[in-house]
PDB file of C-alpha atoms in Angstrom:
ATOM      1  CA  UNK A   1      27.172 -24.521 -44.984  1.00 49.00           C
ATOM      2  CA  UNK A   2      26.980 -28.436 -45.329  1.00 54.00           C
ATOM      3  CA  UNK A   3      26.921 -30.211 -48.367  1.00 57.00           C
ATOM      4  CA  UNK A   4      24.053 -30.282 -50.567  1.00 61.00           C
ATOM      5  CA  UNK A   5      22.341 -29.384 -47.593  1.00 60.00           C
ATOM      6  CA  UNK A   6      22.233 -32.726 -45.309  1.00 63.00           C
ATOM      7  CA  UNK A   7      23.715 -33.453 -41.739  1.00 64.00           C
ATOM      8  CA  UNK A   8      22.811 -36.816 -39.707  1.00 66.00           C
ATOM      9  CA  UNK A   9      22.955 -36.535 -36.008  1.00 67.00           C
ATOM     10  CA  UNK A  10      23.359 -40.367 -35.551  1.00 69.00           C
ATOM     11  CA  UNK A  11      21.366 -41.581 -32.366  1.00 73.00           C
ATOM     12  CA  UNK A  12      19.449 -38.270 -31.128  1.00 65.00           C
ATOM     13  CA  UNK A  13      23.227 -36.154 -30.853  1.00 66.00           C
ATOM     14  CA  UNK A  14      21.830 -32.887 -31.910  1.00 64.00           C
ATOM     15  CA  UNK A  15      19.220 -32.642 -29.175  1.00 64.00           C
ATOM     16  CA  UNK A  16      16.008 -31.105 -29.035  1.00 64.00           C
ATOM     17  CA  UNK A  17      15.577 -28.836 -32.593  1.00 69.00           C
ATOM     18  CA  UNK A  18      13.123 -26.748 -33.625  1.00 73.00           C
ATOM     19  CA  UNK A  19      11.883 -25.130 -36.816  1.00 79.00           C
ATOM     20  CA  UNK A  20       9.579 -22.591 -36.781  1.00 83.00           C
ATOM     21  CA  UNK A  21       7.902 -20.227 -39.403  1.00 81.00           C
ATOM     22  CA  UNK A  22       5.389 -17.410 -39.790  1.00 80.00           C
ATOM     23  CA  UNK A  23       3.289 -16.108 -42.357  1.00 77.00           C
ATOM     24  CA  UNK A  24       1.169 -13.397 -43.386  1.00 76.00           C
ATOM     25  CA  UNK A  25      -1.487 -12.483 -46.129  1.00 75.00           C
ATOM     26  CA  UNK A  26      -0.471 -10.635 -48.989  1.00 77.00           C
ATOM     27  CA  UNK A  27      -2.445  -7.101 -49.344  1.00 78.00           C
ATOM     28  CA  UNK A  28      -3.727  -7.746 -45.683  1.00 79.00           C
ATOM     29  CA  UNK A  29      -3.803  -6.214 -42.105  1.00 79.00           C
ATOM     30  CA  UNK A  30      -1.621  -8.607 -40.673  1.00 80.00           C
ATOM     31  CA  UNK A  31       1.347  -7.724 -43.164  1.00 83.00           C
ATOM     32  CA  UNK A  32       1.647  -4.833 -41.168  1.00 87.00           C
ATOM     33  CA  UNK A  33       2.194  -6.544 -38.056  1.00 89.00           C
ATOM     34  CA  UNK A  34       4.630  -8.906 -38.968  1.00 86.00           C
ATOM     35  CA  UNK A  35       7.448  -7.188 -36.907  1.00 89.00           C
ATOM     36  CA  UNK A  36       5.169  -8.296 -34.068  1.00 91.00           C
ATOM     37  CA  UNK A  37       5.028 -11.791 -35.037  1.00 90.00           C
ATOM     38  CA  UNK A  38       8.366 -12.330 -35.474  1.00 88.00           C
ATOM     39  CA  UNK A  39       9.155 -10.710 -32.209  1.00 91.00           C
ATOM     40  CA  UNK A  40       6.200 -12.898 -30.556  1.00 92.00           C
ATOM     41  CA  UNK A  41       7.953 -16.131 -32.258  1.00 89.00           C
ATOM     42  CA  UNK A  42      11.472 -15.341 -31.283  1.00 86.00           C
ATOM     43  CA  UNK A  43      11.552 -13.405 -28.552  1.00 89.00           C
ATOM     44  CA  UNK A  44       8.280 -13.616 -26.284  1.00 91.00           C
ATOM     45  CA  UNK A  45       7.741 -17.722 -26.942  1.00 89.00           C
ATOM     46  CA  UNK A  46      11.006 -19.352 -28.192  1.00 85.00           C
ATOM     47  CA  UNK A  47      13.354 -17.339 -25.877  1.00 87.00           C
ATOM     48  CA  UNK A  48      11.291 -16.719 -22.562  1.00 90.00           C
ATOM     49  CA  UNK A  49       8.395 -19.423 -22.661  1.00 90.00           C
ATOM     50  CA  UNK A  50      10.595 -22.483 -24.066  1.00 85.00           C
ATOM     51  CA  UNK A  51      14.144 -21.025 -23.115  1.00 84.00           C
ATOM     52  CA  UNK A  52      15.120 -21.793 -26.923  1.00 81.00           C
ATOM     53  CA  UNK A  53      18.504 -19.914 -27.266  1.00 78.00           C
ATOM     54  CA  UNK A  54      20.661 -22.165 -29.865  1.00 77.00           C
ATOM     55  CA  UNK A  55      20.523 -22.576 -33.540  1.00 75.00           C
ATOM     56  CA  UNK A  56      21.548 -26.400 -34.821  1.00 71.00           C
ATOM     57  CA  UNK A  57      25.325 -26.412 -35.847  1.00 69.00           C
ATOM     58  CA  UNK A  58      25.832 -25.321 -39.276  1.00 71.00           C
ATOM     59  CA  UNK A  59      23.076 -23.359 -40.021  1.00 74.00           C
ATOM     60  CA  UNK A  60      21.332 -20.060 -38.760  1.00 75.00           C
ATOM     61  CA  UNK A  61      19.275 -19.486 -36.004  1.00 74.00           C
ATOM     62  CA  UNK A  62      16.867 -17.237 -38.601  1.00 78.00           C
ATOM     63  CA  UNK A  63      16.842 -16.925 -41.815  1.00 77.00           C
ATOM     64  CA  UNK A  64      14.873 -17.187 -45.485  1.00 76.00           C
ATOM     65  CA  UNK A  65      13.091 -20.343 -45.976  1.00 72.00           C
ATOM     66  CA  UNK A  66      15.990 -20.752 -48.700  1.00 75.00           C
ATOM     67  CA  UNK A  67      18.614 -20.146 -46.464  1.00 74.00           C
ATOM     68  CA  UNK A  68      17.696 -22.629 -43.975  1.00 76.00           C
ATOM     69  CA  UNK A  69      18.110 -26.526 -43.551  1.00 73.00           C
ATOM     70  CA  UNK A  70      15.186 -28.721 -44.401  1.00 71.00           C
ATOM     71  CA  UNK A  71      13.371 -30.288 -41.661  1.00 73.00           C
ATOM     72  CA  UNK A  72      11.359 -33.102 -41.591  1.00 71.00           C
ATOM     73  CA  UNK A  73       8.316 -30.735 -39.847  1.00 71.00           C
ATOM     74  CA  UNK A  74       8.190 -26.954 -38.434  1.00 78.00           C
ATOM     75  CA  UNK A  75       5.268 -24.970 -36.509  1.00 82.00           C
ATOM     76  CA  UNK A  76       4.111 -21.750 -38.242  1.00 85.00           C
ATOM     77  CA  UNK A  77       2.472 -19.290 -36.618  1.00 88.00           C
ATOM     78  CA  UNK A  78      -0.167 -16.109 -37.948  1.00 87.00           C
ATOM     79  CA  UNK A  79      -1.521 -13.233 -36.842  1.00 88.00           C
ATOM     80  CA  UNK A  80      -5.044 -11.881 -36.557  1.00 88.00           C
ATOM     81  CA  UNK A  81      -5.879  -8.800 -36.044  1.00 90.00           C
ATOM     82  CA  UNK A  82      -8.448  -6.438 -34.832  1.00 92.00           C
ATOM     83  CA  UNK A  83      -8.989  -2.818 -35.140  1.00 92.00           C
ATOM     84  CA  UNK A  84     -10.932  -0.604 -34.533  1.00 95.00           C
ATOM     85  CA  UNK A  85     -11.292   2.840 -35.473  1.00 95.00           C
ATOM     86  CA  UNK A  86     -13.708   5.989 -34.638  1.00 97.00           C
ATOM     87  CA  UNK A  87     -13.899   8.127 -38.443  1.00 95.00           C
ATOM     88  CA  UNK A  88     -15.381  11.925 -38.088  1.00 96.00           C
ATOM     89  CA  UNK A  89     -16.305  13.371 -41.615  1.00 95.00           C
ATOM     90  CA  UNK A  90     -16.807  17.261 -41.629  1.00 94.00           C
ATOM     91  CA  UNK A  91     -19.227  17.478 -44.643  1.00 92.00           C
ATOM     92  CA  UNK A  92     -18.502  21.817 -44.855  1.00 92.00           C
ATOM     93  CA  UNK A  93     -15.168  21.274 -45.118  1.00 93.00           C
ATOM     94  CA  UNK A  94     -15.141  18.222 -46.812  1.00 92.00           C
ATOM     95  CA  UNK A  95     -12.330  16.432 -44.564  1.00 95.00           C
ATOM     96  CA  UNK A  96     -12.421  13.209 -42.331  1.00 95.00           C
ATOM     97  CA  UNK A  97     -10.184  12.457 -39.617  1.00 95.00           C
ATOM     98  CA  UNK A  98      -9.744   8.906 -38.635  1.00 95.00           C
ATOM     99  CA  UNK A  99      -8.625   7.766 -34.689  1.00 96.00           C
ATOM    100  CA  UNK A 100      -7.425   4.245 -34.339  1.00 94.00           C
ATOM    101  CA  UNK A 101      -8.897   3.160 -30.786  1.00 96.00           C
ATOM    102  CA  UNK A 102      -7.707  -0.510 -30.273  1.00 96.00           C
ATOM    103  CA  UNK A 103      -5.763  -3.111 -31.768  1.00 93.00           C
ATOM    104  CA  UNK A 104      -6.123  -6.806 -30.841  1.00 95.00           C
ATOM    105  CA  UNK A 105      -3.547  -9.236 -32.146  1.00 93.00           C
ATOM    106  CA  UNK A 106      -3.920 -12.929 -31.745  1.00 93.00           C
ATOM    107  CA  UNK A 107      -1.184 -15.265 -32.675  1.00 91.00           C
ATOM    108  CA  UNK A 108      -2.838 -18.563 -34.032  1.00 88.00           C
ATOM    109  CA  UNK A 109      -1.255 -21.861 -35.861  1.00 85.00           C
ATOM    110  CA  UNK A 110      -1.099 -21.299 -39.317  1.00 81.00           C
ATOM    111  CA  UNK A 111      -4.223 -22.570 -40.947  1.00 72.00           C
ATOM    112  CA  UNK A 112      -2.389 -24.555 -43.913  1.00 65.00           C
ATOM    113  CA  UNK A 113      -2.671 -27.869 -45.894  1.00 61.00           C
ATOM    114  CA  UNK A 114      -1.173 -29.475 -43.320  1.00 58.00           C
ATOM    115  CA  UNK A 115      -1.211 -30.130 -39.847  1.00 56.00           C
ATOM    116  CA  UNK A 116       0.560 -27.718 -37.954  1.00 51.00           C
ATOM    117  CA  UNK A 117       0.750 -29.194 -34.179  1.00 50.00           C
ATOM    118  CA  UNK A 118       3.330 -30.593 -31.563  1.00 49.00           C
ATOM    119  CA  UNK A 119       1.824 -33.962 -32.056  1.00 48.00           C
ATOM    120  CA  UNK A 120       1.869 -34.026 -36.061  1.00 48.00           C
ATOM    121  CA  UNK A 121       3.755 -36.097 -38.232  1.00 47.00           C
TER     122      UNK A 121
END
């Protein structure tokens, strides 16, 4: 680890960086499908889409929010999901039986306080 947390790359040296972060609702759907975000983040769009494969020197390539460098701006990403389910109640014997027949996930820009874009300062 650096020193109280700082390193200068004088004149662009460290190269393209990128900080990225997701996020999901306490109590909600999409906690349970945060294995698929981070998966979607790290895996699917860092690695394959943007060919991402490096952390910045020093510091981890994932971590806690407390364990990592600050940044002057990172991307978050959520998920939302959809399900839907078919239920069957037998009223004589007093039982239901529930049959999960889709799940659709969409991974969206975390809707925030601030603006959470490529083109944001």
């Amino acid at each position: 680890h650096v020193p109280q947390g700082t390193v200068f790359f004088p004149e662009d040296t460290e190269g393209d960086t990128h900080a990225h972060g997701f996020a999901w609702k306490r109590g909600s759907t999409s906690r349970r499908f945060k294995g698929n975000l981070l998966f979607y983040i790290s895996m699917y769009d860092h690695l394959y889409q943007r060919g991402y494969v490096q952390n910045v020197p020093l510091a981890p390539m994932c971590g806690c929010l407390e364990n990592m460098p600050s940044v002057t701006r990172a991307d978050c990403t959520e998920v939302a999901v959809e399900e839907l389910y078919l239920v069957e109640y037998d009223g004589e014997a007093g039982e239901a039986e529930a049959e999960r027949l889709s799940v659709d996930i969409e991974y969206n820009a975390c809707d925030g306080e601030t603006p959470n874009d490529l083109y944001a300062d």
